[in-house]
Backbone as a ProteinNet text record, in pm:
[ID]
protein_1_A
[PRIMARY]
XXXXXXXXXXXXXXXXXXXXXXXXXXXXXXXXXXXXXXXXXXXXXXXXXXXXXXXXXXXXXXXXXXXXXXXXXXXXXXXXXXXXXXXXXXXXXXXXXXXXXXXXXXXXXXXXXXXXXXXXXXXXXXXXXXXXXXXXXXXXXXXXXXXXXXXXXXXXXXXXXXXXXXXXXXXXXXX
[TERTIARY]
-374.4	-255.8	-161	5.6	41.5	158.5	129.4	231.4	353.2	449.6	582.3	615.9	638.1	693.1	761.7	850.1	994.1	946.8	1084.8	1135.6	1066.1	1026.6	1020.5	905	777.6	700.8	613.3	664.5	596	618.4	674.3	719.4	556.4	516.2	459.8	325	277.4	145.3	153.6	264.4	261.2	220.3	214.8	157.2	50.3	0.1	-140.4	-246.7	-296.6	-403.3	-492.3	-508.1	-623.9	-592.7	-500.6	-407.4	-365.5	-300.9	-263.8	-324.4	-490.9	-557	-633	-586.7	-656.3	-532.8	-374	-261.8	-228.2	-154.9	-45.7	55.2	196.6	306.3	430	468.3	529.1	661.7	775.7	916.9	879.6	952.2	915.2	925.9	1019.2	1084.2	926.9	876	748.9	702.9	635.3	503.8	534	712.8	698.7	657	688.3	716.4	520.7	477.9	293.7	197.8	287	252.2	258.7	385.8	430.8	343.9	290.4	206.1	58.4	41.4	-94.1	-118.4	5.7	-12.5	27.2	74.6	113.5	-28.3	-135.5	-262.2	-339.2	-344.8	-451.6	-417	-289.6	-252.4	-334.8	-385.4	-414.7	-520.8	-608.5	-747.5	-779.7	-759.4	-777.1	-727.7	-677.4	-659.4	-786.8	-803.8	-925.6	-1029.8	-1063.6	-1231.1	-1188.8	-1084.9	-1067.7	-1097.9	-1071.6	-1106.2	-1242.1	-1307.8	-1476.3	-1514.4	-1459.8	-1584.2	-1537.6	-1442.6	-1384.7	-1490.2	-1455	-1550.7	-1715.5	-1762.9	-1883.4	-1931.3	-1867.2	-1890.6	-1884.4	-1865.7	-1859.3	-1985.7	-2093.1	-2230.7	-2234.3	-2319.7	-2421.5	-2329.4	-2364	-2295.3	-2330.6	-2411.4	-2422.4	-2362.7	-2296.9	-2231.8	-2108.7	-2035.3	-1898.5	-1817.9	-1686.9	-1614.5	-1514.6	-1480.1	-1376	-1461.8	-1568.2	-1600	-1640.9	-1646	-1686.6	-1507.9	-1403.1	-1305.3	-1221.7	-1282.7	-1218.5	-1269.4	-1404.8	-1517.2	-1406	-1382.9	-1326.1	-1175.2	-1127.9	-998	-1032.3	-1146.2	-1113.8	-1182	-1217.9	-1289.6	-1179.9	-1115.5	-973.7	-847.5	-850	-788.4	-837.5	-973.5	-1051.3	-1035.6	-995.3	-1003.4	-832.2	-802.7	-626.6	-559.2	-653	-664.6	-710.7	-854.5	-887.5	-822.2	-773.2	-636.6	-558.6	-492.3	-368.9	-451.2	-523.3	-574.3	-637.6	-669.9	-732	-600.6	-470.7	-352.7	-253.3	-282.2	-234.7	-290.9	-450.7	-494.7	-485.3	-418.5	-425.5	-245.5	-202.3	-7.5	12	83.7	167.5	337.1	408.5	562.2	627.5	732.5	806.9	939.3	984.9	1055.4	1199.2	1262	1371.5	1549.6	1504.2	1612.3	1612	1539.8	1602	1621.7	1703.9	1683.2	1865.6	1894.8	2032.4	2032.8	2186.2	2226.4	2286.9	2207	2242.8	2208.2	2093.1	1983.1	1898.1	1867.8	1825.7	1663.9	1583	1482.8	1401.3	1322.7	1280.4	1340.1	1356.6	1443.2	1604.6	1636.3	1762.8	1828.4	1951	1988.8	2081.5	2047.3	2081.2	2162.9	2344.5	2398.4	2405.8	2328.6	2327.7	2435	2442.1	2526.9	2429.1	2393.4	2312.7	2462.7	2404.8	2536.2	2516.3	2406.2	2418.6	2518.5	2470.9	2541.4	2698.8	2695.2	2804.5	2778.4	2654.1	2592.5	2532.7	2611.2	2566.5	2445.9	2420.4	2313.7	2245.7	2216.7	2172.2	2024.4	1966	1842.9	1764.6	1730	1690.8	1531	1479.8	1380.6	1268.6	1157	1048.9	943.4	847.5	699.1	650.9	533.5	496.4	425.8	388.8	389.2	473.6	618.8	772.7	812.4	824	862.9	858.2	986.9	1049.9	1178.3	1166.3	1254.9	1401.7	1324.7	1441.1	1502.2	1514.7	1558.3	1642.6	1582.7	1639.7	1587.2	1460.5	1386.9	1270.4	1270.7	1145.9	1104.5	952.9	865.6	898.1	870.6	905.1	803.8	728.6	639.5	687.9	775.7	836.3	913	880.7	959.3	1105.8	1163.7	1301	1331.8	1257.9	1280.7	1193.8	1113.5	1052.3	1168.2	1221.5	1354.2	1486.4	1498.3	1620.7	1564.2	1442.1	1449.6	1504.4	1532.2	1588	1720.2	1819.6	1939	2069.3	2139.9	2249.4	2337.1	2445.8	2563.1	2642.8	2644.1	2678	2587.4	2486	2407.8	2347.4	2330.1	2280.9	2158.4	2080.9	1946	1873.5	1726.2	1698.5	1569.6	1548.6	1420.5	1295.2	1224.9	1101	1043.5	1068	1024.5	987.2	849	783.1	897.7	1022.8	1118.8	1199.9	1160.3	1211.1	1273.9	1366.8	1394.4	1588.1	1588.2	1716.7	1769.4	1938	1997.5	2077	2092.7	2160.2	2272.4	2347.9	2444.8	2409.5	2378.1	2366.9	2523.6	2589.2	2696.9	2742	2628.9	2602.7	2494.3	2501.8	2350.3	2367.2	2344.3	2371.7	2196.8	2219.3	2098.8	2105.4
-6559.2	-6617.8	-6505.5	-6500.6	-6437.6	-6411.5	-6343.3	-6343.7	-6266.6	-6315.6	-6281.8	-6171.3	-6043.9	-5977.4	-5919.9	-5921.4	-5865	-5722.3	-5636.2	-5465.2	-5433.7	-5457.8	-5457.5	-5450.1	-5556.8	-5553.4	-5493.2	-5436.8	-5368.6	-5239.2	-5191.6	-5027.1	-5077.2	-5144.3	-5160.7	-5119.6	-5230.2	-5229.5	-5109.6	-5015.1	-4920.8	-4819.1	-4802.3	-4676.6	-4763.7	-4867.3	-4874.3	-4890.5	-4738	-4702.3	-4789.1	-4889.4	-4992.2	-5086.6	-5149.3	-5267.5	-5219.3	-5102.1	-5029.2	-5040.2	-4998.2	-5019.1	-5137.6	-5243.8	-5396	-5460.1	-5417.1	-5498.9	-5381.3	-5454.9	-5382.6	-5446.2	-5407.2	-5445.1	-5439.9	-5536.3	-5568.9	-5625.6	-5643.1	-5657.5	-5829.1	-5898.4	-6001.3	-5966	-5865.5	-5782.3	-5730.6	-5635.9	-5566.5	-5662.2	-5831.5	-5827	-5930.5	-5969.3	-6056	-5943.8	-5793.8	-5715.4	-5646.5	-5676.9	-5656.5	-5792.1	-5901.2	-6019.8	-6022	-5969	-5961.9	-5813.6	-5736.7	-5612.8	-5664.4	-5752.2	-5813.3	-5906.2	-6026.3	-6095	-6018.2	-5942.7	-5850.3	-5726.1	-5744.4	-5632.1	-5731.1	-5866	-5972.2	-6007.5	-6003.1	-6046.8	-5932.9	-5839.6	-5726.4	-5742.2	-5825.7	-5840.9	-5899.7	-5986.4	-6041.1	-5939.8	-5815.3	-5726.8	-5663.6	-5574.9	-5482.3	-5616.2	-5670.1	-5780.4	-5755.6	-5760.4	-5782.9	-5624.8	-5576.5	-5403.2	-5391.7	-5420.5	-5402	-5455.8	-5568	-5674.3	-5590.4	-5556.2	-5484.4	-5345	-5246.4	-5164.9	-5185.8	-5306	-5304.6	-5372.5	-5425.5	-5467.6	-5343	-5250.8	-5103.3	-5039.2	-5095.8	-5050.4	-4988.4	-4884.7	-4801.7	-4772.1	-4823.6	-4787.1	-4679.4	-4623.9	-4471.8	-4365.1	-4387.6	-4323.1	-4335	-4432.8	-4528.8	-4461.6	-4373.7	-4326.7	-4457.2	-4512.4	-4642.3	-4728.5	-4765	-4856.7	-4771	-4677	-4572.8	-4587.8	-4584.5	-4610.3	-4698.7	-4835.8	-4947.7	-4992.8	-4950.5	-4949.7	-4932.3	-4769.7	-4720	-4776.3	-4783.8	-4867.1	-5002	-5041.2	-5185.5	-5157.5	-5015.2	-5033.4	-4974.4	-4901.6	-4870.1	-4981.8	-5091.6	-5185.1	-5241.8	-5320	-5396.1	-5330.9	-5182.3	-5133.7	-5098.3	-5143.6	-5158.2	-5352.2	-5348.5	-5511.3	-5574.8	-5448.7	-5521.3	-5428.4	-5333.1	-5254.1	-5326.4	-5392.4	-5462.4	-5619.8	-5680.1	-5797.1	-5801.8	-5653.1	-5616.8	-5564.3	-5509.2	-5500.7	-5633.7	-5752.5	-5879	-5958.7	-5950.1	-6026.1	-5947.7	-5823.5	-5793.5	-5790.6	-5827	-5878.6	-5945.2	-5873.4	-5892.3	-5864.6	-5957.2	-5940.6	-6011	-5878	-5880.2	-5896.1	-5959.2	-6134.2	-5990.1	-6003.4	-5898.4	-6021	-6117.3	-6202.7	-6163.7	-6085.9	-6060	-5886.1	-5815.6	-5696.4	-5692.5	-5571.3	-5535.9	-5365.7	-5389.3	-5219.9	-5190	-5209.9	-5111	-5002.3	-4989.6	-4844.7	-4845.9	-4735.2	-4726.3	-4799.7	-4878.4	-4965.4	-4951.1	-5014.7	-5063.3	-5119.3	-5108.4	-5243.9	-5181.8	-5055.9	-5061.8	-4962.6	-4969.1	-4879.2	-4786.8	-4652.9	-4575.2	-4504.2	-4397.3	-4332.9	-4218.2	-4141.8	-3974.3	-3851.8	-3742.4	-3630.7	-3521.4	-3405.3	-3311.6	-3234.2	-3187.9	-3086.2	-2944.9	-2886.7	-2788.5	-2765.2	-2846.5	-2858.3	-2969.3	-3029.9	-3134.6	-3251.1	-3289.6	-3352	-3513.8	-3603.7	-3731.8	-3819.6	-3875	-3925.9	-4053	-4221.4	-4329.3	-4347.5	-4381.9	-4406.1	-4535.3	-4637.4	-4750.1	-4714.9	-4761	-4704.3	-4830.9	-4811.6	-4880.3	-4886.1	-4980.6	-4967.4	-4860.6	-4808.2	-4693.5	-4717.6	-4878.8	-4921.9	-4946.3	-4949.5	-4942	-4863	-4757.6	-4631.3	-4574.1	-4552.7	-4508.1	-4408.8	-4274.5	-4196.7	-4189.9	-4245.4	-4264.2	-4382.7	-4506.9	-4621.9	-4599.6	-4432.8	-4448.1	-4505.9	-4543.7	-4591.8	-4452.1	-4439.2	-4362.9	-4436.6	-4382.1	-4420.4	-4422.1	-4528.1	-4485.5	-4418.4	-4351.9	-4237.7	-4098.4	-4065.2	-3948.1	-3893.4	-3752.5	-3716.3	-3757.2	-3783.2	-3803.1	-3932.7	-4009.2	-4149.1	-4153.3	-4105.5	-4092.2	-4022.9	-3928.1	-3845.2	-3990.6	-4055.9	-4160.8	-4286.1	-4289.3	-4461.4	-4451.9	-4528.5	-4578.5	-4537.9	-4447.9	-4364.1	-4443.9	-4434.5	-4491.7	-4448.2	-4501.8	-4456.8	-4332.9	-4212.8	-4125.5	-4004.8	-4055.6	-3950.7	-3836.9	-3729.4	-3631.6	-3600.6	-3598.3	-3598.4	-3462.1	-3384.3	-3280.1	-3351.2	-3298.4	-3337.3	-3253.4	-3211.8	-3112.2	-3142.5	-3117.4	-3125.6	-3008.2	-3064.4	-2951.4	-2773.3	-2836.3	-2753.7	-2688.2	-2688.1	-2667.3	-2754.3	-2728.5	-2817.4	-2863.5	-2990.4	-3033.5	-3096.3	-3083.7	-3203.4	-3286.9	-3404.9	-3514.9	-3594.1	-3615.5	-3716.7	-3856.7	-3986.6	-4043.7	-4158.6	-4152.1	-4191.1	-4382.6	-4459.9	-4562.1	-4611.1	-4767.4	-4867.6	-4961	-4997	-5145	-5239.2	-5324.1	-5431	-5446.3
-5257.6	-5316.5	-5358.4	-5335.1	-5371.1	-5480.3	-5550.9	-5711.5	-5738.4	-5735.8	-5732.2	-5890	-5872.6	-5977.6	-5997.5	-6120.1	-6124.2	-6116.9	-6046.9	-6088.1	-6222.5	-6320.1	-6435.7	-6432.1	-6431.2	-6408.1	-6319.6	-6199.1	-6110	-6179.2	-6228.7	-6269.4	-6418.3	-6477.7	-6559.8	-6526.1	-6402.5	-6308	-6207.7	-6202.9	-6113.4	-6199.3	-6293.8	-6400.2	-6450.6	-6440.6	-6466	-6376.7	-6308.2	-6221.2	-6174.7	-6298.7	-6239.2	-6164.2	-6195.1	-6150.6	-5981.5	-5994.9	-5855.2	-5721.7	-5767.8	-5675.5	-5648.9	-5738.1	-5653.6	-5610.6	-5639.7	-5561.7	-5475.9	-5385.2	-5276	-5308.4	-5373.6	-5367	-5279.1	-5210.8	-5088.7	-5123.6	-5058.2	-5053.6	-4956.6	-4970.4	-4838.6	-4739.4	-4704.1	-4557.3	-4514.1	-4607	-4626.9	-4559.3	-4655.4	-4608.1	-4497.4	-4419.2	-4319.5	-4152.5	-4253	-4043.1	-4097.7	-4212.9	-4188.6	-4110.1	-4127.4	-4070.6	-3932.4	-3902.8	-3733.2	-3697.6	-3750.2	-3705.5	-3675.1	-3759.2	-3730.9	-3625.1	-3627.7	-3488	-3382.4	-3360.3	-3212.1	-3228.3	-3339.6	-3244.2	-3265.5	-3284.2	-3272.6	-3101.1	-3058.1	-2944	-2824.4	-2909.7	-2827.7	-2739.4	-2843.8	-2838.1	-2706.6	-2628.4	-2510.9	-2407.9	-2417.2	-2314.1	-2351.9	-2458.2	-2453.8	-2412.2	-2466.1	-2405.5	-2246.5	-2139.7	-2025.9	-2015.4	-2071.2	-2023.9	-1998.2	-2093.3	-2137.5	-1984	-1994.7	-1904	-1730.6	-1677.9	-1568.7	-1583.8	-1711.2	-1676.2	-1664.3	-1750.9	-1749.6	-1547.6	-1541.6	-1397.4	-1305.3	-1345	-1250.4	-1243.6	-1309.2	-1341.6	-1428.2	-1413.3	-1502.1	-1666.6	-1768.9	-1890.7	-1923.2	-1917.7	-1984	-1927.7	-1828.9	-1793.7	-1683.1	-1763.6	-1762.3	-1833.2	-1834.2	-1960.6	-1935.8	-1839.1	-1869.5	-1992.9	-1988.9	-2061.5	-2199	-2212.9	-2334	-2394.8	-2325.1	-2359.3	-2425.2	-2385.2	-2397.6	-2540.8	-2518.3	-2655.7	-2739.1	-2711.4	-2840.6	-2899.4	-2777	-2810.1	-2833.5	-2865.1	-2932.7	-3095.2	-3120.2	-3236.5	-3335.9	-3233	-3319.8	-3351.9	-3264.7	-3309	-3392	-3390.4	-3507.3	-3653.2	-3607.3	-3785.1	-3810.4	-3747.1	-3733.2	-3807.3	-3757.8	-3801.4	-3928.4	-3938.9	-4046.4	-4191.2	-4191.6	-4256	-4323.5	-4168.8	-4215	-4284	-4268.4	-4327.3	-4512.5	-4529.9	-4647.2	-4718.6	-4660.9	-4725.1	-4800.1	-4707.6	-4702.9	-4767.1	-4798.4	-4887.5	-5007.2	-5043.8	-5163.3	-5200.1	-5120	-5128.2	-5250.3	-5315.6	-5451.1	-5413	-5404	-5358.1	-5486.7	-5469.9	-5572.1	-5575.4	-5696	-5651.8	-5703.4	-5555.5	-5594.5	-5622.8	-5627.2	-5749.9	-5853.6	-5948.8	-6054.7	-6023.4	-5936.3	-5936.6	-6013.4	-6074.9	-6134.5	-6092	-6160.4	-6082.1	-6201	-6323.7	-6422.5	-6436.2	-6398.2	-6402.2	-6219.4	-6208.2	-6080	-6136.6	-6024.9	-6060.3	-5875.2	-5885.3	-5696.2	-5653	-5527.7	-5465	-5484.7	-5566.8	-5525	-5432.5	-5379.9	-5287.7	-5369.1	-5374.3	-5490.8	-5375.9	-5437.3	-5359.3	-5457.7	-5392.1	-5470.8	-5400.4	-5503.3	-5457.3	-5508.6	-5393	-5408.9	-5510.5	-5649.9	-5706.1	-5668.5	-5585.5	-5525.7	-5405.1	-5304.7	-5176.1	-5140.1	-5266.3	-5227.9	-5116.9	-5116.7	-4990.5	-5074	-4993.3	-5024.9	-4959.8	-5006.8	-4926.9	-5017	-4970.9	-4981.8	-4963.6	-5059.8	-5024	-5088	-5031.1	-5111	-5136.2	-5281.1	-5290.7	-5314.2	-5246.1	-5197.3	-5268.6	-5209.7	-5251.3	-5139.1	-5185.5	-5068.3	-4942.7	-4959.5	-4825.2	-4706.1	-4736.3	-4722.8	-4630.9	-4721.3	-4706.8	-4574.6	-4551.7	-4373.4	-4372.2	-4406.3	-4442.8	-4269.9	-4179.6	-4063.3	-4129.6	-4225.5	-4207.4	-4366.8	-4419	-4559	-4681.3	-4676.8	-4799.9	-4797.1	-4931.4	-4993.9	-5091.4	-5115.3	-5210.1	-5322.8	-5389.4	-5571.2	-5614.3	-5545.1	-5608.4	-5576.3	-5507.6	-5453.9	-5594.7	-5585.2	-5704.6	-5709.7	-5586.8	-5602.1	-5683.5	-5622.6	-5669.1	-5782.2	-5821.7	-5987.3	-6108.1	-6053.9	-6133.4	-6130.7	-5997.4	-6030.9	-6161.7	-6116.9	-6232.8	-6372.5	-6390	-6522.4	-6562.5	-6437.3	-6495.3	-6438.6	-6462.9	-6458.2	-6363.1	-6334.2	-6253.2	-6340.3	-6270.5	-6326.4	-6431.5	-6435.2	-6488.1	-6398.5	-6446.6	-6362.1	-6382.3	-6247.8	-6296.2	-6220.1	-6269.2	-6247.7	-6248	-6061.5	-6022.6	-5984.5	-6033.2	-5969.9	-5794.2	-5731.3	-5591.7	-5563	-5422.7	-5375.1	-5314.2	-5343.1	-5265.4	-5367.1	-5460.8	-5637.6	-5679.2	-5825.8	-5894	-5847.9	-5795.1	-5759.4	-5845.2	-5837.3	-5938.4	-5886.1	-5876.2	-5840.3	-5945.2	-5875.7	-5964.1	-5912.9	-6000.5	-5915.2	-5922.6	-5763.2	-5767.1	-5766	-5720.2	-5717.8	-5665.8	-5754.5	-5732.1	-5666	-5612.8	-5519.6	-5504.9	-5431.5	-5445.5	-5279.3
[MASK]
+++++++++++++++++++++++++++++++++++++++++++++++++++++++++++++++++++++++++++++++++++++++++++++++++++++++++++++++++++++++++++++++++++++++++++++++++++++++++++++++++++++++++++++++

């Protein structure tokens, strides 16, 4: 069953370690393209079984690498599968109707200015299951996005990263 929780609340259960590791917190976007990942490698399954049974008809298994193959590519799907199924039954999505752009929070699309370089740059910030730095979302566990929460439009913020310490303005919040 799955339980809808505000920005608010997830930042609550996200600093409490215990809680963390029995939910996965998901966006609906999140947990509709983990849904479509699962039916497109369940769809898989009737090609590898057709693999097996082709190589096993070639004779001798012990020394078959087609069928030593297919093996393996189906044991790597099954645990591809059962991944994504143990992620989904632990789906906690969080109800981003009540998200605001007073303070940077999850779920929002924050527009920063590096004050070193003069360099802008958007980043909506995620659960870390999310997280796709080509599409522009990072983790809200990333120092970057740990240094934005809670600040406002216009505050300047100083972030510790593996690359030293950066400062950002942040220039706007959006939803």
């Amino acid at each position: 069953m799955l339980r809808r929780l505000t920005p608010e609340r997830y930042y609550y259960h996200f600093s409490n370690q215990t809680e963390i590791t029995m939910a996965t917190y998901l966006t609906q976007e999140g947990y509709d393209k983990k849904m479509k990942e699962l039916s497109e490698l369940e769809a898989q399954r009737p090609l590898i079984k057709q693999a097996i049974a082709e190589a096993r008809d070639k004779g001798d298994l012990s020394e078959n690498a087609e069928y030593d193959a297919a093996k393996e590519a189906q044991g790597m799907l099954e645990m591809k599968i059962a991944k994504i199924k143990e992620l989904i039954a632990s789906a906690r999505i969080i109800d981003d109707s009540k998200l605001n752009t007073e303070e940077v929070q999850l779920l929002n699309k924050v527009t920063i200015k590096n004050l070193k370089n003069g360099m802008q740059v958007t980043y909506t910030i995620v659960t870390e299951n999310e997280a796709n730095i080509r599409e522009g979302k990072i983790a809200s566990t990333t120092p970057i996005a740990q240094g934005l929460m809670g600040h406002k439009v216009g505050d300047q913020v100083k972030v510790k990263a593996p690359a030293g310490e950066l400062e950002f303005e942040i220039l706007k919040i959006e939803i």
